[in-house]
XYZ file of C-alpha atoms in Angstrom:
505
model
C -0.259 -20.878 -87.814
C 1.390 -20.371 -91.415
C 0.253 -21.050 -94.459
C 2.727 -21.104 -97.833
C 1.257 -20.596 -101.054
C 3.485 -21.347 -104.200
C 2.370 -19.778 -107.418
C 4.408 -20.784 -110.462
C 4.511 -18.112 -113.712
C 5.856 -18.346 -117.014
C 7.522 -15.317 -117.892
C 9.959 -14.646 -120.995
C 13.068 -15.927 -120.288
C 12.309 -17.595 -117.179
C 9.892 -19.150 -114.994
C 9.324 -17.398 -111.939
C 7.767 -19.114 -108.571
C 5.725 -16.816 -106.341
C 5.781 -18.023 -102.895
C 3.638 -16.542 -100.452
C 3.723 -16.740 -96.116
C 0.711 -16.106 -94.132
C 1.437 -16.085 -90.374
C -1.601 -16.217 -88.698
C -0.733 -14.851 -84.838
C -4.134 -15.059 -83.316
C -2.851 -17.460 -80.374
C 0.018 -15.032 -80.129
C -2.159 -12.014 -79.441
C -4.613 -14.569 -77.264
C -1.270 -14.991 -75.123
C -0.412 -11.439 -75.223
C -3.663 -10.520 -73.782
C -3.535 -13.028 -70.832
C 0.157 -11.435 -69.817
C 0.092 -9.018 -66.868
C -0.219 -5.447 -67.266
C 2.811 -4.785 -65.427
C 4.193 -6.455 -68.826
C 2.315 -5.003 -71.271
C 4.863 -2.413 -72.487
C 7.275 -4.778 -73.177
C 5.095 -7.232 -74.831
C 3.517 -5.097 -77.203
C 6.951 -4.132 -78.040
C 7.699 -7.783 -78.776
C 4.455 -8.407 -80.434
C 4.591 -5.681 -82.899
C 8.296 -7.096 -83.878
C 6.431 -10.574 -84.104
C 4.010 -9.087 -86.295
C 6.602 -7.254 -88.749
C 8.016 -10.972 -89.034
C 5.317 -12.660 -89.638
C 3.507 -10.327 -92.187
C 2.360 -11.559 -95.390
C 4.914 -11.113 -97.687
C 5.944 -12.543 -101.291
C 8.485 -13.672 -102.729
C 8.943 -14.102 -105.980
C 11.385 -16.111 -107.331
C 12.750 -16.192 -110.603
C 13.832 -19.623 -111.347
C 15.860 -19.064 -114.484
C 17.016 -22.296 -116.567
C 19.909 -22.569 -118.192
C 20.267 -21.163 -121.860
C 21.804 -25.054 -122.508
C 18.616 -26.964 -121.168
C 16.771 -24.528 -123.306
C 18.684 -24.689 -126.639
C 18.938 -28.450 -126.007
C 15.101 -28.249 -125.283
C 14.815 -26.039 -128.693
C 17.280 -29.028 -130.476
C 14.760 -31.586 -129.708
C 11.742 -29.344 -130.823
C 13.813 -28.736 -134.374
C 14.488 -32.403 -133.931
C 10.480 -32.994 -133.561
C 9.859 -30.492 -136.033
C 11.663 -32.386 -138.808
C 10.072 -35.921 -137.500
C 6.908 -34.457 -137.932
C 6.663 -35.569 -141.346
C 7.124 -38.694 -140.352
C 4.172 -38.615 -138.263
C 2.045 -35.408 -136.276
C 0.787 -37.863 -134.395
C 4.082 -38.854 -132.791
C 5.156 -35.142 -132.663
C 2.097 -34.270 -130.701
C 2.568 -37.341 -128.502
C 6.099 -35.344 -127.979
C 4.816 -32.313 -127.470
C 2.435 -33.934 -124.797
C 5.604 -35.075 -123.274
C 7.699 -32.257 -123.267
C 4.891 -30.148 -121.633
C 4.472 -33.069 -118.878
C 8.033 -32.355 -118.111
C 8.002 -28.890 -117.851
C 5.244 -28.838 -115.487
C 6.517 -31.791 -113.372
C 9.802 -29.948 -113.057
C 8.417 -26.401 -112.164
C 6.265 -28.592 -109.632
C 9.522 -30.286 -108.180
C 11.023 -26.530 -108.526
C 8.001 -24.921 -106.147
C 7.885 -28.158 -104.143
C 11.650 -27.605 -103.410
C 11.002 -24.338 -102.762
C 8.424 -24.688 -100.557
C 9.934 -26.631 -98.652
C 12.752 -24.288 -98.384
C 10.360 -21.451 -97.047
C 9.010 -24.313 -94.816
C 11.886 -24.801 -93.070
C 12.687 -21.319 -92.906
C 9.158 -20.817 -91.135
C 9.541 -23.701 -88.916
C 12.710 -21.959 -88.123
C 11.037 -18.738 -87.177
C 8.157 -20.318 -85.383
C 11.029 -22.071 -82.857
C 12.698 -18.816 -82.309
C 8.722 -17.237 -81.709
C 8.542 -20.374 -79.532
C 11.920 -19.520 -77.882
C 10.829 -16.141 -77.397
C 7.198 -16.794 -75.976
C 9.072 -19.048 -73.661
C 11.244 -16.421 -72.958
C 8.671 -14.053 -72.074
C 7.030 -16.540 -70.032
C 9.868 -17.246 -68.064
C 10.133 -13.110 -67.427
C 6.428 -13.119 -66.713
C 6.985 -15.964 -64.221
C 10.358 -14.603 -62.986
C 8.426 -10.787 -62.560
C 5.718 -12.845 -60.356
C 8.549 -13.944 -58.192
C 10.453 -11.129 -57.968
C 6.916 -9.309 -57.424
C 5.458 -11.992 -54.751
C 9.402 -12.026 -53.064
C 9.148 -8.037 -52.771
C 5.261 -8.420 -51.507
C 6.498 -10.701 -48.899
C 9.491 -8.611 -48.027
C 7.152 -5.568 -47.969
C 4.499 -7.521 -45.607
C 7.842 -8.547 -43.816
C 9.076 -4.524 -43.303
C 5.085 -3.164 -42.841
C 5.314 -6.430 -39.623
C 8.517 -5.424 -38.228
C 7.622 -1.809 -38.891
C 4.558 -2.512 -37.295
C 6.549 -4.172 -34.243
C 8.903 -1.829 -33.645
C 5.726 0.904 -34.034
C 3.680 -1.458 -31.230
C 7.343 -1.722 -28.893
C 7.458 2.105 -29.772
C 4.182 2.905 -28.035
C 4.763 0.286 -25.004
C 8.016 2.084 -24.705
C 5.547 5.330 -24.352
C 2.947 3.129 -22.541
C 5.489 2.062 -19.585
C 7.347 5.661 -19.694
C 4.114 6.867 -18.970
C 3.287 4.387 -16.388
C 6.396 5.449 -15.186
C 5.572 9.127 -15.252
C 2.053 8.187 -13.645
C 3.963 6.838 -10.618
C 6.490 9.341 -10.581
C 4.014 11.674 -10.288
C 1.764 9.986 -7.450
C 5.049 9.669 -5.555
C 5.853 13.063 -5.527
C 2.024 13.768 -5.088
C 2.108 11.797 -1.846
C 5.397 13.297 -0.546
C 4.061 16.529 -1.382
C 0.580 15.492 0.735
C 2.271 14.468 3.124
C 4.612 17.320 3.770
C 1.643 19.293 3.350
C 0.201 16.902 6.483
C 3.078 17.935 8.512
C 3.367 21.129 7.877
C 0.282 21.345 8.846
C 0.330 19.827 11.679
C 3.438 21.381 12.821
C 1.348 24.368 11.859
C -0.950 22.844 14.439
C 1.370 22.432 16.829
C 2.522 26.092 16.512
C -1.023 27.836 16.806
C -1.428 25.476 19.620
C 1.850 26.628 21.255
C 1.017 29.863 20.620
C -2.306 29.518 21.937
C -1.409 27.912 25.030
C 0.774 30.899 25.436
C -1.948 33.412 25.024
C -3.980 31.010 27.094
C -0.894 31.544 30.214
C -0.371 34.941 29.955
C -4.179 35.545 30.208
C -4.585 33.426 33.073
C -1.848 35.927 34.526
C -3.669 38.253 34.186
C -6.996 37.108 35.648
C -5.673 35.466 38.450
C -4.716 39.063 39.014
C -8.284 40.599 38.057
C -10.719 37.637 37.882
C -11.335 34.166 37.291
C -12.343 31.986 33.863
C -12.970 28.277 32.813
C -12.181 26.393 29.674
C -12.967 23.465 28.405
C -11.176 20.219 27.768
C -10.894 20.952 24.166
C -9.009 23.977 25.148
C -6.656 22.557 27.411
C -3.310 21.982 26.674
C -2.175 18.875 26.476
C -0.381 17.982 29.263
C -3.280 18.957 31.343
C -5.691 16.738 29.433
C -6.390 13.714 32.058
C -9.856 12.698 31.599
C -11.638 13.452 28.206
C -15.232 12.480 29.506
C -15.079 15.419 31.648
C -15.951 18.188 29.079
C -16.103 21.625 30.815
C -15.075 23.911 33.575
C -11.346 23.252 34.072
C -8.707 25.550 35.132
C -6.496 27.100 33.007
C -2.522 27.032 33.378
C -2.240 29.053 36.505
C 2.345 30.012 36.302
C 1.325 31.237 39.960
C 1.145 29.032 43.446
C -0.725 31.496 44.677
C -3.611 31.885 41.924
C -3.578 27.716 42.629
C -3.919 27.966 46.102
C -6.460 30.659 45.812
C -8.170 28.174 43.528
C -8.935 25.782 46.489
C -12.277 27.891 47.397
C -13.609 27.967 43.665
C -15.349 25.815 41.752
C -14.212 23.493 39.334
C -13.348 19.964 38.135
C -10.952 19.783 40.840
C -12.481 21.518 43.473
C -13.798 17.952 45.060
C -10.520 16.248 44.231
C -9.089 18.405 46.678
C -11.060 18.536 49.085
C -12.287 15.192 49.340
C -8.110 14.615 50.562
C -7.749 17.521 52.076
C -10.342 16.899 54.803
C -8.764 13.260 54.926
C -5.259 14.549 55.632
C -6.441 17.387 58.786
C -8.351 14.715 60.173
C -5.527 12.109 60.402
C -3.172 15.189 61.245
C -5.973 15.607 64.306
C -6.234 12.310 65.080
C -2.271 11.623 65.288
C -2.141 14.526 67.099
C -4.653 13.574 69.731
C -3.489 9.782 70.047
C -0.124 10.592 70.953
C -0.758 13.380 73.185
C -3.587 12.360 75.263
C -2.555 10.380 78.829
C -2.231 6.371 78.761
C -4.482 4.982 81.013
C -6.778 1.873 81.162
C -9.394 3.304 79.126
C -6.616 4.387 76.355
C -3.963 2.325 76.373
C -2.211 2.612 73.581
C 0.052 3.690 72.143
C 2.143 2.717 75.364
C 5.858 2.457 74.837
C 7.836 3.258 71.922
C 7.339 0.171 69.865
C 3.659 0.443 69.743
C 4.062 4.277 69.130
C 6.708 3.698 65.919
C 4.173 1.405 64.549
C 0.910 3.834 64.949
C 3.705 6.398 63.782
C 4.035 4.325 60.206
C 0.395 4.108 59.893
C -0.236 7.446 60.593
C 2.683 8.642 58.457
C 1.816 6.990 55.494
C -2.157 8.177 55.682
C -1.021 11.431 56.170
C 1.954 12.094 53.288
C -0.602 10.080 50.894
C -3.490 12.259 51.793
C -0.912 15.512 51.719
C 0.566 14.745 48.345
C -2.885 13.591 46.826
C -4.919 17.215 47.919
C -1.441 19.518 47.233
C -0.856 17.807 43.672
C -4.435 18.595 42.159
C -4.436 21.901 43.618
C -0.928 23.188 41.640
C -0.937 20.544 38.510
C -2.463 23.422 36.443
C 0.397 25.663 37.646
C 3.057 24.509 34.997
C 4.049 20.763 33.454
C 7.308 20.610 35.292
C 5.355 21.259 38.551
C 2.659 18.994 37.566
C 4.981 16.000 36.822
C 7.049 16.694 40.201
C 3.871 16.383 42.443
C 2.281 14.146 40.558
C 5.396 11.585 41.038
C 5.044 12.567 44.607
C 1.192 11.651 44.442
C 1.727 7.785 43.230
C 4.799 7.907 45.769
C 1.952 8.581 48.572
C -0.268 5.459 47.324
C 2.359 3.318 48.162
C 3.551 4.605 51.232
C -0.166 4.413 52.591
C -0.288 0.600 51.699
C 3.479 -0.263 52.886
C 2.294 2.089 56.626
C -1.195 0.127 57.088
C 0.449 -3.718 56.518
C 2.920 -2.370 59.393
C 0.192 -2.545 62.418
C -1.315 -5.383 61.821
C 1.638 -7.746 61.402
C 3.110 -6.269 64.313
C -0.299 -7.434 66.336
C -1.275 -10.460 64.453
C 1.604 -12.360 64.770
C 2.860 -10.608 67.962
C 4.294 -13.657 69.626
C 6.276 -14.848 66.786
C 9.084 -12.308 66.143
C 10.323 -14.649 63.440
C 7.481 -14.535 60.686
C 6.872 -10.613 62.185
C 10.085 -9.368 60.728
C 10.041 -11.606 57.811
C 6.742 -10.289 56.692
C 7.596 -6.698 57.576
C 11.016 -7.018 55.407
C 8.814 -8.513 52.761
C 5.998 -5.938 52.658
C 8.572 -2.988 53.422
C 11.312 -4.031 50.084
C 7.584 -4.373 47.655
C 6.581 -0.736 48.965
C 10.051 0.688 48.097
C 10.112 -1.186 44.580
C 6.787 0.678 43.740
C 7.714 4.073 45.397
C 10.110 3.595 43.298
C 8.100 2.831 39.795
C 5.929 5.829 40.682
C 8.887 8.162 40.679
C 9.354 6.913 37.156
C 8.483 9.761 34.790
C 6.641 7.816 32.291
C 4.510 6.671 35.365
C 2.482 9.296 35.997
C 0.684 9.446 31.946
C -2.403 8.518 31.306
C -1.202 5.774 29.043
C -0.411 3.951 32.479
C -3.005 4.474 33.902
C -4.428 0.718 34.239
C -1.114 -0.472 35.112
C -0.237 1.985 37.759
C -4.128 0.861 39.639
C -3.000 -3.046 38.589
C 0.332 -2.230 40.263
C -1.046 -0.779 44.133
C -4.064 -3.110 43.830
C -1.645 -6.212 43.266
C 0.377 -4.845 46.310
C -2.460 -4.175 48.685
C -3.415 -7.567 47.818
C -0.031 -8.819 48.883
C -1.538 -8.882 52.345
C -4.157 -11.302 51.725
C -0.881 -14.080 52.423
C -0.134 -13.839 56.088
C -3.604 -13.310 56.495
C -4.422 -16.506 55.475
C -1.089 -17.899 56.987
C -2.873 -16.547 60.784
C -6.048 -18.005 59.694
C -4.445 -21.502 59.404
C -1.956 -21.170 62.059
C -4.176 -19.904 64.822
C -8.186 -20.043 63.616
C -10.848 -17.780 62.134
C -11.680 -16.925 65.824
C -8.435 -16.027 66.954
C -7.882 -13.958 63.622
C -11.089 -11.891 64.401
C -10.242 -11.155 67.933
C -6.477 -10.620 67.766
C -6.033 -9.619 64.031
C -9.443 -7.554 63.539
C -9.699 -9.940 60.267
C -12.918 -8.282 59.700
C -12.170 -5.060 59.500
C -9.275 -5.825 57.705
C -11.148 -7.318 54.635
C -13.824 -4.746 54.506
C -10.768 -2.200 54.285
C -9.236 -4.088 51.394
C -12.561 -4.340 50.155
C -13.340 -0.404 49.794
C -9.411 -0.355 48.341
C -10.235 -2.638 45.832
C -13.578 -1.101 44.420
C -12.088 2.942 44.839
C -8.656 1.394 42.282
C -11.716 -0.093 39.944
C -13.747 2.801 39.500
C -10.501 5.218 39.302
C -8.897 2.981 36.326
C -12.644 2.572 34.608
C -13.579 6.484 35.109
C -17.339 4.903 36.597
C -19.210 7.388 36.659
C -18.892 9.987 34.146
C -17.687 7.374 31.124
C -21.785 6.314 30.961
C -23.021 10.181 31.391
C -20.381 12.504 29.843
C -20.513 16.000 30.577
C -22.503 15.338 33.980
C -19.730 14.469 36.087
C -17.517 18.090 35.516
C -17.756 19.255 38.555
C -18.974 16.256 41.400
C -19.425 12.393 41.736
C -16.760 11.893 38.897
C -14.712 8.456 39.694
C -11.429 10.241 41.094
C -13.515 11.974 43.566
C -15.113 8.574 44.977
C -11.779 7.128 44.680
C -10.560 9.494 47.178
C -13.635 8.776 49.605
C -13.154 5.096 49.367
C -9.520 5.876 49.957
C -10.344 8.211 53.594
C -13.021 5.403 54.362
C -10.573 2.782 54.001
C -7.592 4.779 56.007
C -10.443 4.910 58.948
C -11.483 1.481 59.049
C -7.697 0.012 58.840
C -7.246 2.767 61.458
C -10.442 1.505 63.607
C -9.371 -2.265 63.126
C -5.579 -1.402 64.640
C -7.367 0.282 68.015
C -8.699 -3.351 68.153
C -5.710 -5.088 67.929
C -4.144 -2.873 70.410
C -7.169 -3.504 72.858
C -7.319 -6.719 72.619
C -3.587 -7.036 73.452
C -3.431 -5.439 76.354
C -6.756 -7.065 77.632
C -6.667 -10.554 76.895
C -3.031 -11.081 75.641
C -0.398 -8.339 76.949
C 2.401 -11.392 77.340
C 3.138 -14.219 74.927
C 3.002 -17.859 77.098
């Protein structure tokens, strides 16, 4: 708030009017104190300027009344003086009126001057208000700029944070990729190491086999020793349930055949079929060389000799290939594969030769059926022989397949047996075809094949059947027994044909 004070003075030669203005800047100071600290310096400078403009000042205005006015006033005074004579009372009244007039003029003059100064102060107040408005506007604009700057800084900070997060994500992805690559590299290294280890193991095994082979050659000349199953080379590992007493590789046929008379895991396999082989050779020579009589009427004629010869050929070849294979299979891998194929071919030949005599004597008077069945059996025998010569057929992987093949081939004889029983009855089948003995033969063959495939009993007693009572030895014994049972049945058929029905009706 501002105050205007007018003081009138009488001086020599005129009247002076003192006008004082006092500006109360308390409101401005209160406003300025509420301004922000960021605008303190600019507002303080403006405040000092406003304070200088609003400081109390005294304006002395000399108002001089024109000399003409004072002269006229002096004239009137002189007239009044002259008129004093007329009446003192009138003169004193005139003086009082003049004084009142002068006082009123002075008051009017001071009022005019006060109005002028009030107008000036109003203008300055408007200017101050304008300055205040501009200051407030500047403060608002500054606050808006600061808010905008803060939002911009926040946006930049958020963008920086997002950029930093993106970089961290990229670093993480890169690290993950590097870890995956590293893991893949480690896996490759592990695989390569495993491959190298396997190759090294194979190389060591080959070296060990070579050393064993050389040692075997040396010991074959100077001594005898056996190996455990784990010490054998891969091509000699056939039965995992036989732990010890295996012959080492002996690349000498002389050493292999000398091992027949030594105790090892193949001793029983060799001698079971070697004895059967010699026995059937002896029986064959006996039957073919003995004189024909009523007591021994067969084989008489080329047909019966051919029929008996087919059976003896199958039995002798089967047993011969078998014992030779078990003798020399430790010679080398090549020799082992060759004689293994011959061994399985001998089984097929034995089955095929065993079918010929029963078909010949059973369908003795039915030439067409006899030729038909013999043709089918011979065809199946040739197929089994060809399969037996297949290189992969003699590996341990196809053990069950081999047993199944030969078992199926042997059981195919059930078809002509059933045909004969249906056509001629059970009684004639028993007498003429010796169906009982043929059935016993089949049971022995089947039982031997099952034990061969399942490797019983060494499967139940691992390590206890390394030398005797192996499944293969039992299989050999059953094969020899079945072959002799079959031979006895053939003789019974021949006796029946000679004594009861030599001529067909």
